[in-house]
Coordinates of C-alpha atoms and ligand atoms in Angstrom, one line a residue:
X166 CA 0.2 -0.3 0.0
X167 CA 2.8 2.5 0.6
X168 CA 4.5 1.8 -2.7
X169 CA 1.1 2.0 -4.3
X170 CA 0.8 5.9 -2.6
X171 CA 4.8 6.9 -3.4
X172 CA 3.6 5.7 -6.9
X173 CA 0.6 7.8 -7.2
X174 CA 2.8 10.4 -5.6
X175 CA 5.2 10.6 -7.8
X176 CA 2.9 10.3 -11.3
X177 CA 0.9 13.6 -9.5
X178 CA 4.4 14.7 -9.3
X179 CA 5.6 13.9 -12.9
X180 CA 1.8 15.3 -14.1
X181 CA 2.7 18.3 -12.6
X182 CA 5.8 19.0 -13.7
X183 CA 4.9 18.7 -16.8
X184 CA 1.7 20.9 -17.1
X185 CA 4.6 23.2 -15.6
X186 CA 5.9 23.8 -18.8
X187 CA 3.6 23.6 -21.6
X188 CA 1.6 26.5 -19.9
X189 CA 4.6 28.3 -19.4
X190 CA 5.5 27.9 -23.7
X191 CA 1.6 28.8 -23.8
X192 CA 1.8 32.2 -22.6
X193 CA 3.9 33.9 -25.0
X194 CA 3.6 37.8 -24.3
X195 CA 5.0 36.4 -20.6
X196 CA 7.0 33.0 -21.2
X197 CA 8.0 32.3 -18.0
X198 CA 4.8 32.5 -16.1
X199 CA 3.3 29.3 -14.4
X200 CA -0.6 29.1 -14.8
X201 CA -2.9 26.7 -14.2
X202 CA -6.7 25.7 -13.0
X203 CA -7.5 25.3 -9.2
X204 CA -7.5 21.7 -9.7
X205 CA -4.2 21.5 -11.3
X206 CA -3.0 23.1 -8.2
X207 CA -4.6 20.6 -5.8
X208 CA -3.0 18.3 -7.4
X209 CA 0.4 19.5 -6.9
X210 CA 0.0 21.1 -3.6
X211 CA -1.0 19.9 0.1
X212 CA -4.5 21.8 1.1
X213 CA -2.5 23.3 3.3
X214 CA -0.5 25.2 0.4
X215 CA -3.8 25.0 -1.5
X216 CA -5.5 27.2 1.0
X217 CA -2.7 29.3 1.4
X218 CA -0.8 30.0 -2.1
X219 CA -4.1 30.2 -4.4
X220 CA -6.9 31.2 -2.0
X221 CA -4.9 33.7 0.3
X222 CA -5.2 31.9 3.7
X223 CA -2.6 32.7 6.3
X224 CA -1.1 29.8 8.9
X225 CA -1.2 30.1 12.6
X226 CA 1.8 32.1 14.0
X227 CA 4.5 30.2 15.4
X228 CA 3.2 26.9 13.3
X229 CA 4.9 26.8 10.4
X230 CA 7.5 25.1 9.7
X231 CA 10.3 28.4 9.1
X232 CA 9.7 30.7 11.3
X233 CA 12.2 29.3 13.6
X234 CA 14.8 28.2 10.7
X235 CA 18.4 29.3 10.4
X236 CA 19.8 27.3 7.5
X237 CA 21.5 28.6 5.1
X238 CA 19.9 28.6 1.3
X239 CA 17.2 29.3 -0.5
X240 CA 13.6 29.6 0.2
X241 CA 11.8 28.6 -3.2
X242 CA 8.5 29.1 -4.4
X243 CA 6.4 25.6 -2.9
X244 CA 4.6 26.1 -6.1
X245 CA 6.4 26.9 -8.5
X246 CA 9.9 26.7 -7.2
X247 CA 10.6 30.1 -8.0
X248 CA 13.8 31.2 -5.9
X249 CA 11.7 33.9 -3.6
X250 CA 14.0 34.7 -1.0
X251 CA 18.0 33.5 0.8
X252 CA 18.5 32.8 3.7
X253 CA 21.2 35.8 4.0
X254 CA 18.1 38.1 4.2
X255 CA 15.9 36.2 6.8
X256 CA 15.4 37.7 10.5
X257 CA 13.8 36.8 13.3
X258 CA 10.8 39.4 13.6
X259 CA 9.4 37.7 16.5
X260 CA 6.1 37.3 14.7
X261 CA 5.7 33.5 14.2
X262 CA 6.6 33.8 10.9
X263 CA 9.9 33.8 8.3
X264 CA 10.8 37.7 7.9
X265 CA 13.0 38.9 5.1
X266 CA 13.7 41.8 4.9
X267 CA 14.6 42.1 0.6
X268 CA 13.3 39.5 -2.0
X269 CA 16.0 37.3 -3.8
X270 CA 16.0 39.5 -6.7
X271 CA 13.6 42.7 -8.1
X272 CA 11.5 40.2 -10.5
X273 CA 11.2 37.2 -7.8
X274 CA 7.9 39.0 -6.1
X275 CA 5.6 41.5 -6.8
X276 CA 3.0 42.9 -4.5
X277 CA -0.7 44.3 -5.0
X278 CA -2.8 46.8 -2.7
X279 CA -4.6 44.4 0.0
X280 CA -7.7 46.1 1.7
X281 CA -9.2 43.3 3.2
X282 CA -10.5 42.4 6.9
X283 CA -10.6 46.4 7.2
X284 CA -7.4 47.0 6.9
X285 CA -4.4 48.7 4.0
X286 CA -1.8 46.2 3.3
X287 CA 0.3 45.1 0.7
X288 CA 0.1 41.6 -0.4
X289 CA 3.3 39.6 -1.7
X290 CA 2.5 37.1 -4.6
X291 CA 5.2 34.7 -6.4
X292 CA 6.2 37.2 -9.7
X293 CA 6.1 33.7 -11.6
X294 CA 2.8 31.8 -10.3
X295 CA 1.0 34.6 -8.2
X296 CA 0.8 32.5 -5.5
X297 CA -0.4 34.0 -2.4
X298 CA 3.5 34.2 -0.2
X299 CA 2.1 37.0 2.8
X300 CA 3.2 40.8 3.5
X301 CA 4.9 43.7 2.9
X302 CA 5.4 46.0 6.1
X303 CA 7.2 49.2 6.5
X304 CA 8.8 47.8 9.8
X305 CA 11.9 45.9 9.1
X306 CA 15.3 45.9 9.6
X307 CA 18.1 48.0 7.0
X308 CA 19.3 47.7 5.0
X309 CA 15.5 48.3 3.5
X310 CA 13.5 48.9 6.5
X311 CA 11.1 46.4 4.9
X312 CA 9.9 43.3 6.3
X313 CA 8.3 40.9 4.5
X314 CA 6.6 38.2 6.4
X315 CA 6.3 34.8 4.7
X316 CA 3.4 31.7 5.4
X317 CA 5.9 28.8 5.5
X318 CA 3.6 26.4 3.5
X319 CA 4.1 29.2 0.6
X320 CA 7.8 28.4 0.8
X321 CA 10.2 25.5 0.5
X322 CA 14.0 25.3 1.2
X323 CA 17.1 24.3 -0.7
X324 CA 20.1 23.9 1.3
X325 CA 23.2 26.0 0.2
X326 CA 25.4 22.9 0.3
X327 CA 22.5 20.6 -1.7
X328 CA 21.9 24.1 -4.2
X329 CA 26.1 23.8 -4.9
X330 CA 26.4 20.0 -6.2
X331 CA 23.3 21.1 -8.2
X332 CA 25.2 23.8 -9.4
X333 CA 28.7 21.0 -10.1
X334 CA 26.4 18.9 -11.7
X335 CA 25.2 21.3 -13.8
X336 CA 28.9 21.9 -15.0
X337 CA 30.0 18.2 -15.7
Ligands
ZN11 ZN1 5.3 30.3 -7.3

């Protein structure tokens, strides 16, 4: 039974990657965009990830896997694997959510006005797949003064040592 389940998972993962490629080729104006239907996203994401990334949910503070995570590496989008934040810009905000003072590069994330719940906030989304990541506030540390307050469920993590191994593989 266990083998069967992991098989099903692999098939979903493969289907997910195949769809990512097809869709990114299909959109000529913005070829790097990842566009999927809600059903396709549900196949690729856990229910919690889906709720947060696609329905703008928020995980409870101090419950995510990365708020107290201090390894060196890169945080990627859990939905499309785009690089979003470096561990070098992560800081302990005390809020219970992973916090960064700047994105991986200027094209990694986008911001949108969010006036829900009677608050004026800036929503942070993945530039590549439009997945909801969290919000950005202007009470962060130097050098930017910004605090990107991000849900752990929207993130994956690649250890710095694994990134180096992968780069080595590409060269060979
Ligand atoms: Zn993404």
